[in-house]
Amino acid sequence: MNGAESLVRTLLGSGVDTCFSNPGTSEMHFVAALDRVPGVKCVLALQENVATGAADGYYRIAGKPAATLLHCGPGLANGLANLHNARRARSGIVNVVGDQATYHRPLDPPLTADTDGWAAGVSAFVRTSQSAAGVGADAAAAVQAARTAPGQIATLILPSDASWNEGGAVAAPLPVPAPPPVDAGAVREASRVLRENRDVLILLGGEAVHEPAQHLVWRIAQATGARLLTEGSNARTERGRGRLALERIPYANEPAVKALAPFGHIILVNALPPIGFFAYPGKPNRFWREGAQLHVLSRPEQDAREALQALADELGAPRAPIPDSGPRPDVPRGKPSPEALATAVAAVLPEHSVVIDESVSYGRGFFRNTHCAAPHDWLMIMGGAIGAGIPLAVGAALGLRARGRNDSRVVALQADGSAMYTVQGLWTQARERLPVTTVILSNRKYQILLGEYMAVGANPGRTAMDMLDLGRPDIGWTRLARSLGIEAAAADSLEDLADLMRQSFRHQGPFLIELSI
Amino acid sequence: MNGAESLVRTLLGSGVDTCFSNPGTSEMHFVAALDRVPGVKCVLALQENVATGAADGYYRIAGKPAATLLHCGPGLANGLANLHNARRARSGIVNVVGDQATYHRPLDPPLTADTDGWAAGVSAFVRTSQSAAGVGADAAAAVQAARTAPGQIATLILPSDASWNEGGAVAAPLPVPAPPPVDAGAVREASRVLRENRDVLILLGGEAVHEPAQHLVWRIAQATGARLLTEGSNARTERGRGRLALERIPYANEPAVKALAPFGHIILVNALPPIGFFAYPGKPNRFWREGAQLHVLSRPEQDAREALQALADELGAPRAPIPDSGPRPDVPRGKPSPEALATAVAAVLPEHSVVIDESVSYGRGFFRNTHCAAPHDWLMIMGGAIGAGIPLAVGAALGLRARGRNDSRVVALQADGSAMYTVQGLWTQARERLPVTTVILSNRKYQILLGEYMAVGANPGRTAMDMLDLGRPDIGWTRLARSLGIEAAAADSLEDLADLMRQSFRHQGPFLIELSI
């Protein structure tokens, strides 16, 4: 058995059976092994950032890591931005990157690059297999690292001779370490803070925004009067009817500071201290008020549900039913606004959909008007590297298949500028006939940057508009989608959008709607 | 004056007046400064690898560095693959990357990433400006590094507070260091080898394939009987009528070894020792024969023309006219083959065109049948990171404008799989109305990888084909081009291709032809 085959068999034995790939010559023996050993579903991406973003989306829905297969050096580089997003989402990924043969690399052939160095910035685990004999054990360690709570990126670099040489040995799965236990002192401290103060915010992150934790946190809030917010971005929020109507910390620094101003105490549940995405001259970059105290109930790698259960018990908080979020709305008519678009989505969204939200500036108010939708998962871009949405939709749709949720639909609310970074992912949606409805929010500009530019204090001139405007020429989204094998239509009004969305839900494969906003 | 303005003024003072950009929030003050201070042409790319690849193409034609403007962390990451190619092409680029404000970065906001570490792998110069006062001097040093022979990548990281703070100071241009002088001993040694041996190859790289060097090397070859070859890939070769009909070392290892087998001596003129792009089990990865001697006449950072002049003088080589490459051929008819396609290109190529060659496997034989074309420049992908072609065409076209060559046309011979990596660049061609004719070589598969797979010893099965085949669905190239604002047409035969190419040459802006091969 060669090293490549030991890798495939070890991955399969460790439960990794999906691979988002864009291989090159140095990975050909691994491709051959994937061909020879049945069991791994290989999904081709036409650019690597689609593969890595898909692996992120897959983890968020399937709850287990997929592998990627990336070409040496620059192939990895092309996928780094969505690995960055995946790292911030705390998604587990087994990132397999080929490399030059160990004896060839010192000659510095043209494709040689800083594979290790590039991987280090996004990976909790980086290992280069030195020989075929070690590949299996290295792969088992990589899967273990990827599965370590809350989910990590493990990069396994595979020199081509470690792949083609004989002597490969399949390694048994390694145990997944238990999350660090909940800290009883932190639970008592949070309980004391909640009992003694009326100005307490409980800030939720990670799995604290999943439904089981919501029931607990609602009991705690009801018993103590604490207010609830989530982090500004969340990898997967369980939302809609029957779930808590959680609001997020606003994105922009001034509204965020205002939102947190009432609170003298902030209890962090798998959340990080709330800070700005960016700093601005003369403005605060920390969101909590001067003198407010931060209390960590649980860190992102701990079990939020266990921590909240312990806190509810410590407080003796009685059961409290989650309030009804109201009836599903009707579809509004006319031109879109952010609020009306959110209402339209809430009106038509099927049960147990997955919403991918890369709506950027237009979507900041989407939450308020979608609490009353059918139960759904809401996935956001986590690291701020735009170009996550289309790949996340690919991975989420395959994650649904992995869970047998064949009736669920992925609905991607996708800003046009961001969509262009990884537009190649539409082709993968077509090839795999994925149940994805993409709504392109087409405003033909980098609206978020125009806002930032104005905040700098000036109206943009010709040179600035050359960099902020996406018109001249306008991108023809329906034509573009069709060129990549996806059915598509355009909508100018919310009633047309709703009709097209409903039509797409009856459709087997992907569908794209260009909505002029 | 803030730091950003000092940067713009220093770049302009140092002769950098073109910026390929994809900015984000952390770069907004630099965008504002570009808006305020006239003189820098800013070209928007919808994905960063288009910006970096364009800067590479610009350098190769304009002969001077452009700047890029990239967003912090992942923005840089998205552009690394074409920075890798540019590094291998020895192109000078001033790579400006924004970053978090110095006091915000330690808080680790979501977009924070390993900007320095990622830049290091592709840059000869990396510096992070620590304050507004230093930005001008840092920029002057970056331009100096970018202009240092033979051309280098200089990355200047600009924290947003160094950009927005007052106290910026414009720095005067720094002198560009002269290339290291030609080594008289190396000239004497090469002369001795050429006099004493009949089995000598002169291997040309870098500027040794430009026309002035060709006249010298032809004199040397005629006087000594030495054979000539170029490296496998060349950043810019001056070719066509009146130039030497230089052939390249073959890409594949076995033909390359065979091509070099006759030679006991290889004289390297700005070329590196010839090795394989990849290693293969049980096959040689160095191309020269056992016991052959390599002699370095000049290194890539030295002046090849000066070295060849000294060698020709030392040999007393008489003037020798470059042989005529024969008449321009007629357009062949019928279905394309690699040879017939090359002949068709030679038949129609206008004088002083720039050919961008990312034809990958299909184009390996293009040289032989295009020696007789009108004089032209031929640009190749240098680092093996596919996705260079469309961005190189953007940059080359703007490089032509910078040189006032407004009648020249860029002709891109572009493999379909590679084109998809950076297809966003077509939009920039449309926006800037660039004189680019792209011929998509549409075979709907990763042909090079299919070949590599077969060499592994098996016919591809379903899983392998899922990763090597680009059909299911076929990409509709004419539709895709039109969606991005580019006129397009399809051709099945060489006569149709030639007609469309000629039509495109009369066209002001870009044009795309899908050629089924």
mmCIF file of N, CA and C in Angstrom, chain A residues 165-209:
data_model
loop_
_atom_site.group_PDB
_atom_site.id
_atom_site.type_symbol
_atom_site.label_atom_id
_atom_site.label_comp_id
_atom_site.label_asym_id
_atom_site.label_seq_id
_atom_site.Cartn_x
_atom_site.Cartn_y
_atom_site.Cartn_z
ATOM 1 N N ASN A 165 5.288 6.395 -2.527
ATOM 2 C CA ASN A 165 6.109 5.286 -2.026
ATOM 3 C C ASN A 165 5.267 4.225 -1.328
ATOM 4 N N GLU A 166 5.756 2.985 -1.431
ATOM 5 C CA GLU A 166 5.116 1.879 -0.701
ATOM 6 C C GLU A 166 5.492 1.973 0.778
ATOM 7 N N GLY A 167 4.750 1.256 1.591
ATOM 8 C CA GLY A 167 5.050 1.236 3.026
ATOM 9 C C GLY A 167 4.010 1.977 3.847
ATOM 10 N N GLY A 168 2.928 2.380 3.204
ATOM 11 C CA GLY A 168 1.865 3.077 3.920
ATOM 12 C C GLY A 168 1.180 2.143 4.918
ATOM 13 N N ALA A 169 0.776 2.695 6.043
ATOM 14 C CA ALA A 169 0.100 1.908 7.081
ATOM 15 C C ALA A 169 -1.123 2.673 7.549
ATOM 16 N N VAL A 170 -2.274 2.003 7.485
ATOM 17 C CA VAL A 170 -3.510 2.649 7.936
ATOM 18 C C VAL A 170 -3.448 2.834 9.443
ATOM 19 N N ALA A 171 -3.830 4.008 9.921
ATOM 20 C CA ALA A 171 -3.838 4.260 11.365
ATOM 21 C C ALA A 171 -5.270 4.252 11.881
ATOM 22 N N ALA A 172 -5.414 3.743 13.095
ATOM 23 C CA ALA A 172 -6.739 3.722 13.726
ATOM 24 C C ALA A 172 -7.121 5.153 14.126
ATOM 25 N N PRO A 173 -8.432 5.421 14.200
ATOM 26 C CA PRO A 173 -8.858 6.754 14.642
ATOM 27 C C PRO A 173 -8.316 7.041 16.042
ATOM 28 N N LEU A 174 -7.933 8.275 16.274
ATOM 29 C CA LEU A 174 -7.487 8.686 17.606
ATOM 30 C C LEU A 174 -8.680 9.270 18.363
ATOM 31 N N PRO A 175 -8.671 9.109 19.682
ATOM 32 C CA PRO A 175 -9.820 9.625 20.450
ATOM 33 C C PRO A 175 -9.893 11.155 20.361
ATOM 34 N N VAL A 176 -11.119 11.649 20.309
ATOM 35 C CA VAL A 176 -11.308 13.098 20.292
ATOM 36 C C VAL A 176 -11.290 13.581 21.736
ATOM 37 N N PRO A 177 -10.403 14.516 22.055
ATOM 38 C CA PRO A 177 -10.336 14.960 23.451
ATOM 39 C C PRO A 177 -11.648 15.603 23.888
ATOM 40 N N ALA A 178 -12.051 15.345 25.145
ATOM 41 C CA ALA A 178 -13.249 16.000 25.680
ATOM 42 C C ALA A 178 -12.955 17.494 25.817
ATOM 43 N N PRO A 179 -13.987 18.331 25.664
ATOM 44 C CA PRO A 179 -13.763 19.765 25.877
ATOM 45 C C PRO A 179 -13.321 20.015 27.313
ATOM 46 N N PRO A 180 -12.574 21.076 27.557
ATOM 47 C CA PRO A 180 -12.200 21.403 28.936
ATOM 48 C C PRO A 180 -13.469 21.543 29.781
ATOM 49 N N PRO A 181 -13.456 21.015 31.012
ATOM 50 C CA PRO A 181 -14.688 21.027 31.819
ATOM 51 C C PRO A 181 -15.101 22.449 32.184
ATOM 52 N N VAL A 182 -16.361 22.584 32.461
ATOM 53 C CA VAL A 182 -16.882 23.879 32.913
ATOM 54 C C VAL A 182 -16.244 24.208 34.259
ATOM 55 N N ASP A 183 -15.929 25.467 34.437
ATOM 56 C CA ASP A 183 -15.244 25.926 35.645
ATOM 57 C C ASP A 183 -16.301 26.296 36.705
ATOM 58 N N ALA A 184 -16.358 25.538 37.772
ATOM 59 C CA ALA A 184 -17.387 25.756 38.803
ATOM 60 C C ALA A 184 -17.277 27.153 39.402
ATOM 61 N N GLY A 185 -16.063 27.643 39.526
ATOM 62 C CA GLY A 185 -15.876 29.002 40.050
ATOM 63 C C GLY A 185 -16.482 30.041 39.128
ATOM 64 N N ALA A 186 -16.337 29.824 37.813
ATOM 65 C CA ALA A 186 -16.911 30.760 36.843
ATOM 66 C C ALA A 186 -18.432 30.739 36.936
ATOM 67 N N VAL A 187 -18.995 29.550 37.164
ATOM 68 C CA VAL A 187 -20.448 29.435 37.292
ATOM 69 C C VAL A 187 -20.924 30.198 38.531
ATOM 70 N N ARG A 188 -20.224 30.012 39.667
ATOM 71 C CA ARG A 188 -20.621 30.718 40.899
ATOM 72 C C ARG A 188 -20.488 32.224 40.725
ATOM 73 N N GLU A 189 -19.421 32.643 40.066
ATOM 74 C CA GLU A 189 -19.196 34.076 39.860
ATOM 75 C C GLU A 189 -20.297 34.684 38.986
ATOM 76 N N ALA A 190 -20.648 33.976 37.905
ATOM 77 C CA ALA A 190 -21.720 34.478 37.028
ATOM 78 C C ALA A 190 -23.039 34.551 37.794
ATOM 79 N N SER A 191 -23.280 33.532 38.612
ATOM 80 C CA SER A 191 -24.505 33.508 39.414
ATOM 81 C C SER A 191 -24.541 34.705 40.363
ATOM 82 N N ARG A 192 -23.421 34.963 41.015
ATOM 83 C CA ARG A 192 -23.351 36.106 41.949
ATOM 84 C C ARG A 192 -23.611 37.420 41.207
ATOM 85 N N VAL A 193 -22.964 37.579 40.046
ATOM 86 C CA VAL A 193 -23.140 38.814 39.262
ATOM 87 C C VAL A 193 -24.604 39.002 38.896
ATOM 88 N N LEU A 194 -25.232 37.915 38.471
ATOM 89 C CA LEU A 194 -26.634 38.002 38.045
ATOM 90 C C LEU A 194 -27.570 38.299 39.212
ATOM 91 N N ARG A 195 -27.247 37.759 40.396
ATOM 92 C CA ARG A 195 -28.105 38.012 41.559
ATOM 93 C C ARG A 195 -27.967 39.440 42.056
ATOM 94 N N GLU A 196 -26.732 39.956 41.971
ATOM 95 C CA GLU A 196 -26.449 41.224 42.642
ATOM 96 C C GLU A 196 -26.653 42.446 41.760
ATOM 97 N N ASN A 197 -26.842 42.236 40.457
ATOM 98 C CA ASN A 197 -26.872 43.398 39.559
ATOM 99 C C ASN A 197 -28.065 43.340 38.610
ATOM 100 N N ARG A 198 -28.507 44.537 38.258
ATOM 101 C CA ARG A 198 -29.634 44.633 37.311
ATOM 102 C C ARG A 198 -29.161 45.065 35.923
ATOM 103 N N ASP A 199 -27.859 45.316 35.776
ATOM 104 C CA ASP A 199 -27.332 45.814 34.484
ATOM 105 C C ASP A 199 -26.393 44.789 33.856
ATOM 106 N N VAL A 200 -26.949 43.594 33.686
ATOM 107 C CA VAL A 200 -26.117 42.489 33.203
ATOM 108 C C VAL A 200 -26.538 42.102 31.777
ATOM 109 N N LEU A 201 -25.548 41.961 30.917
ATOM 110 C CA LEU A 201 -25.759 41.413 29.574
ATOM 111 C C LEU A 201 -25.136 40.028 29.520
ATOM 112 N N ILE A 202 -25.874 39.074 29.004
ATOM 113 C CA ILE A 202 -25.285 37.763 28.694
ATOM 114 C C ILE A 202 -25.001 37.746 27.197
ATOM 115 N N LEU A 203 -23.730 37.619 26.856
ATOM 116 C CA LEU A 203 -23.317 37.671 25.447
ATOM 117 C C LEU A 203 -23.004 36.251 24.976
ATOM 118 N N LEU A 204 -23.712 35.830 23.938
ATOM 119 C CA LEU A 204 -23.666 34.441 23.482
ATOM 120 C C LEU A 204 -22.833 34.308 22.212
ATOM 121 N N GLY A 205 -22.022 33.279 22.157
ATOM 122 C CA GLY A 205 -21.254 32.967 20.955
ATOM 123 C C GLY A 205 -21.220 31.467 20.745
ATOM 124 N N GLY A 206 -20.684 31.045 19.605
ATOM 125 C CA GLY A 206 -20.502 29.619 19.311
ATOM 126 C C GLY A 206 -21.790 28.842 19.489
ATOM 127 N N GLU A 207 -21.706 27.690 20.168
ATOM 128 C CA GLU A 207 -22.888 26.837 20.293
ATOM 129 C C GLU A 207 -23.902 27.373 21.307
ATOM 130 N N ALA A 208 -23.579 28.474 21.973
ATOM 131 C CA ALA A 208 -24.561 29.078 22.884
ATOM 132 C C ALA A 208 -25.742 29.675 22.130
ATOM 133 N N VAL A 209 -25.642 29.767 20.777
ATOM 134 C CA VAL A 209 -26.788 30.254 20.015
ATOM 135 C C VAL A 209 -27.579 29.104 19.369
#
